[in-house]
Every structure is written in structure tokens, then in C-alpha cells.
Short mmCIF file of N, CA and C in Angstrom, two decimals:
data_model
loop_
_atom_site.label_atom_id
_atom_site.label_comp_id
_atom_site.label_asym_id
_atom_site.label_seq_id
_atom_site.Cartn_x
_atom_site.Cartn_y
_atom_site.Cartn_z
N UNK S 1 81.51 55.94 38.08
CA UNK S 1 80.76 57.15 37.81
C UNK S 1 80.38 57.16 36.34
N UNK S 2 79.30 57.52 35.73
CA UNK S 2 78.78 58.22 34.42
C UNK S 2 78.28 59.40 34.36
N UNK S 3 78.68 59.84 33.28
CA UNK S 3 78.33 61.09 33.18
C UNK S 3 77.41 61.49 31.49
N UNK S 4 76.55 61.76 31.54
CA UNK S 4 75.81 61.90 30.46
C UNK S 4 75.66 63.55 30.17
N UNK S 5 75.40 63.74 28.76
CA UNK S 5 74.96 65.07 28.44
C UNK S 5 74.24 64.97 27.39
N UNK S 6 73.09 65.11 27.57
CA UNK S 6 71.66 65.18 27.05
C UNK S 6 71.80 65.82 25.99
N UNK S 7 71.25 65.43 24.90
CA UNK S 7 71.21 66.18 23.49
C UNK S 7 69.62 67.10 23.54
N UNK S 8 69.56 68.38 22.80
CA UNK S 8 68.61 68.88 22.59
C UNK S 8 67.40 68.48 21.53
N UNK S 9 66.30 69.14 21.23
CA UNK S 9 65.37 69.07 19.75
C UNK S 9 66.39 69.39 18.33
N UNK S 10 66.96 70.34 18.70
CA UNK S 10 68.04 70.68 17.53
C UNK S 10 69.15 69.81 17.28
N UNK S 11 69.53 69.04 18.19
CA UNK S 11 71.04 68.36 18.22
C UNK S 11 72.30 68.69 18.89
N UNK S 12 71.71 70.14 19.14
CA UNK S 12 72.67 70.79 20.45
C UNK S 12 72.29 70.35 21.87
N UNK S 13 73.50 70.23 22.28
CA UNK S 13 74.05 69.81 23.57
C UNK S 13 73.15 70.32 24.39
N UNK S 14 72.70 69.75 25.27
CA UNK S 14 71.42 70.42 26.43
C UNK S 14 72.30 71.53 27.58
N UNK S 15 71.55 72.49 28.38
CA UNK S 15 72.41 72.96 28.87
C UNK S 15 72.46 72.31 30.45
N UNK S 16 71.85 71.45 30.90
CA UNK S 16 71.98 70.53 32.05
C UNK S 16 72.71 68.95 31.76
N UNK S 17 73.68 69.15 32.27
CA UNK S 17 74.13 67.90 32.55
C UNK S 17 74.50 67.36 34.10
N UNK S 18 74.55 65.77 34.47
CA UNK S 18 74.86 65.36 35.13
C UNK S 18 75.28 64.32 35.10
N UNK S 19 75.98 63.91 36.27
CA UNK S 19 76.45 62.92 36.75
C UNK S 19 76.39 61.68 38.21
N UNK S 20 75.94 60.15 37.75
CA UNK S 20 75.98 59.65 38.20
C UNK S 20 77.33 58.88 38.91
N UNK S 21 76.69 58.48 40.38
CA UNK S 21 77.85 57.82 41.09
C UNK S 21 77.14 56.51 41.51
N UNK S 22 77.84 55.81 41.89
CA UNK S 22 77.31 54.50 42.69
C UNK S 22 78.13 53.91 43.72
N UNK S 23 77.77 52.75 44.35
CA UNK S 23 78.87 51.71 45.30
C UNK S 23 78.06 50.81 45.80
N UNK S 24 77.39 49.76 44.76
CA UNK S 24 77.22 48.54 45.14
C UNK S 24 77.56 48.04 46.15
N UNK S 25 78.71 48.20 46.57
CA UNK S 25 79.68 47.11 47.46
C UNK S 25 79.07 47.51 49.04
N UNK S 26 80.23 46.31 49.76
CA UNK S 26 79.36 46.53 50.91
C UNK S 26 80.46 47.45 52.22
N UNK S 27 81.78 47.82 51.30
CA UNK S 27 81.98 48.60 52.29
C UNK S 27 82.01 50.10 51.37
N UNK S 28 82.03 51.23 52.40
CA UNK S 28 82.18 52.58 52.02
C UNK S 28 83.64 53.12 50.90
N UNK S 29 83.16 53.90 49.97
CA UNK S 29 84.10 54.49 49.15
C UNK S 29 84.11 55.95 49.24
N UNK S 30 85.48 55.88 49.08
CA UNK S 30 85.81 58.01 48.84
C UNK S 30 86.47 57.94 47.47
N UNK S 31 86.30 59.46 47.03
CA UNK S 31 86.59 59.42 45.27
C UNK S 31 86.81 61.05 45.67
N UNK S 32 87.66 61.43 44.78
CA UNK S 32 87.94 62.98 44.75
C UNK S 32 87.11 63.57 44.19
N UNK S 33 86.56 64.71 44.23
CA UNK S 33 85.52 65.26 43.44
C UNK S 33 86.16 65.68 41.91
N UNK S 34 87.57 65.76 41.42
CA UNK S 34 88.60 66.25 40.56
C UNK S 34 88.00 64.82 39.40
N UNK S 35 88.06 63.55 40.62
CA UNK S 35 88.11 62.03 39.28
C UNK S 35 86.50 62.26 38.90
N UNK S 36 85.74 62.76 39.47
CA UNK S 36 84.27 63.44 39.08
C UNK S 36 84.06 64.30 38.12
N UNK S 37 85.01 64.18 37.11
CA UNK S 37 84.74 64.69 35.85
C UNK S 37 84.56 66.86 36.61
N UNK S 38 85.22 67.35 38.13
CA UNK S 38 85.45 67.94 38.58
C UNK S 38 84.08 68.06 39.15
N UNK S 39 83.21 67.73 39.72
CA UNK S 39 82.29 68.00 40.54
C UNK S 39 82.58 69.23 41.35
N UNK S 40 82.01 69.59 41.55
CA UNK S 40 82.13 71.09 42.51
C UNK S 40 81.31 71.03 43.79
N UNK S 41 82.38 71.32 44.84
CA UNK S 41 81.54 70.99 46.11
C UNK S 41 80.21 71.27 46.08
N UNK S 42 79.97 72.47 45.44
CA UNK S 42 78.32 73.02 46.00
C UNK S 42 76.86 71.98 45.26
N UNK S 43 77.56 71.30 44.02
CA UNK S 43 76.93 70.68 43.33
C UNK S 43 76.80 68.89 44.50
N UNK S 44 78.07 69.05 45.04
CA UNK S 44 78.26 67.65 45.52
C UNK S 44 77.33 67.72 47.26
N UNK S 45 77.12 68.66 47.43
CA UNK S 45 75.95 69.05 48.73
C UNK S 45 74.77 68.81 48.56
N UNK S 46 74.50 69.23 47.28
CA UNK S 46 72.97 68.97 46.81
C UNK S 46 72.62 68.26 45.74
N UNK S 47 72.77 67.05 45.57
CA UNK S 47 72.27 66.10 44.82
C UNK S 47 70.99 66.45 44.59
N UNK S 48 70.82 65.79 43.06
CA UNK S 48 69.49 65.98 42.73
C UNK S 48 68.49 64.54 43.15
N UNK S 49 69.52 63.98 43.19
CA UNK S 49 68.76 62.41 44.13
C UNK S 49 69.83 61.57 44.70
N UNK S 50 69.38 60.80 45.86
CA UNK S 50 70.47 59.98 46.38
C UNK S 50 69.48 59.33 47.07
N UNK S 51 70.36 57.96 47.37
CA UNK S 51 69.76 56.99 47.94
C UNK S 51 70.98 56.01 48.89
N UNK S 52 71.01 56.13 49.80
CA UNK S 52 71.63 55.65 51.21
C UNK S 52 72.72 57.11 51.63
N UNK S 53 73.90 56.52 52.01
CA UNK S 53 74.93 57.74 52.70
C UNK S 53 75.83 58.71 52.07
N UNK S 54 76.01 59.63 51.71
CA UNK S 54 76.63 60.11 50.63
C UNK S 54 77.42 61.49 51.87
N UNK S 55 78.58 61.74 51.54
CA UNK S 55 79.27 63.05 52.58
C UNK S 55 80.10 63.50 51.88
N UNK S 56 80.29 65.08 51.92
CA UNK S 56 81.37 65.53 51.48
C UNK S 56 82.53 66.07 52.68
N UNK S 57 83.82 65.34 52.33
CA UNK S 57 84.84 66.34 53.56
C UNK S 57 86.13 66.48 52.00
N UNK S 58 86.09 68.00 52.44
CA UNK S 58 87.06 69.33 51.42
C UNK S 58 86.94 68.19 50.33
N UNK S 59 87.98 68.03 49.51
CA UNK S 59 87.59 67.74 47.88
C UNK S 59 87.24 66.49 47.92
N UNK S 60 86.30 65.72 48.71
CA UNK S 60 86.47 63.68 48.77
C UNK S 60 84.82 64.11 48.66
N UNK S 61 84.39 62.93 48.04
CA UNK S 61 82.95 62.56 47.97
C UNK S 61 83.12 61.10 48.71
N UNK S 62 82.47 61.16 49.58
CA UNK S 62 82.31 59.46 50.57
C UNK S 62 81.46 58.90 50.19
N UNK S 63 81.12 57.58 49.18
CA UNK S 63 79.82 56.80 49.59
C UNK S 63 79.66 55.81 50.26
N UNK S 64 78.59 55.40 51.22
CA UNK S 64 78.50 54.50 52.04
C UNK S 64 78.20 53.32 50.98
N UNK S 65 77.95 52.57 51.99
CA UNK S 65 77.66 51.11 51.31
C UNK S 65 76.48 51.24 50.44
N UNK S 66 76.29 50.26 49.47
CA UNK S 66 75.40 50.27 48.61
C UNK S 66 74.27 51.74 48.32
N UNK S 67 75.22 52.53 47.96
CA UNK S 67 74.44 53.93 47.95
C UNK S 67 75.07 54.26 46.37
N UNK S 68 74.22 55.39 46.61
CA UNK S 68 73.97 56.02 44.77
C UNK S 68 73.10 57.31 44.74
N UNK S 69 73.91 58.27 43.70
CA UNK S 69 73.63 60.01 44.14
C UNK S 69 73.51 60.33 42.17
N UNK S 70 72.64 61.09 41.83
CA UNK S 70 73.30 61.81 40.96
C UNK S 70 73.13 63.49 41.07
N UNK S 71 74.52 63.89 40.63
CA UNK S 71 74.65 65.53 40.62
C UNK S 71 74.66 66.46 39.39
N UNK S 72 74.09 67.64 39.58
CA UNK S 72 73.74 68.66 38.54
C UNK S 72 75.38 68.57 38.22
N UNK S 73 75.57 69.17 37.48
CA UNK S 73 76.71 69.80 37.06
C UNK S 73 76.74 71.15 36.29
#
């Protein structure tokens, strides 16, 4: 996972940040939403982009194989 936070025109901290996930690999991964720098379910429902299988069950983020999401935070 990475997680970036955008600097402003001023040098202050932007007020959107997010975070990327990935899983190259070719079988499926689960990750707690807590090791997500605390992702929050409602954030982890609605990605702002994803690309292959992505699920949430109670605090686990699932990614399928070679898939990749990033979330508001």
C-alpha cells in the first residue's frame, strides 16, 4: 500500500488524501483495513478507481488477483 498527501500552493498539506493498494500476484490477498493506514469501511466501498476485484467483509479489504484500487481518505 502507499499512501500520499498532496502538498498545497502554500506548502500546506492538501485537504484530500489517499491511498493506494495493489496485488500484482496471481493469487488473491486480504489486508485489514487498520494496516491501511485505518481505511474506513465507507471509504473502502467506494474507491475512487479500481481495476479488477476488490471486496470488503467487516474490517478485511480482499484483492483479487492482479488488481489495484485507490481510496479517498
Amino acid at each position: 500500500a502507499y499512501e500520499r498527501c498532496a502538498k498545497g500552493d502554500a506548502g500546506e498539506s492538501a485537504a484530500e488524501r489517499s491511498i493506494v493498494v495493489m496485488n500484482p500476484g496471481v493469487n488473491s490477498e486480504t489486508v485489514s483495513l487498520e494496516a491501511l493506514a485505518n481505511l474506513t469501511q465507507e471509504s473502502a466501498y467506494n474507491p475512487l478507481l479500481k481495476i479488477g476485484e476488490i471486496s470488503v467483509n467487516g474490517d478485511c479489504l480482499t484483492l483479487g488477483t492482479q488488481s489495484f484500487a485507490v481510496f479517498g481518505m
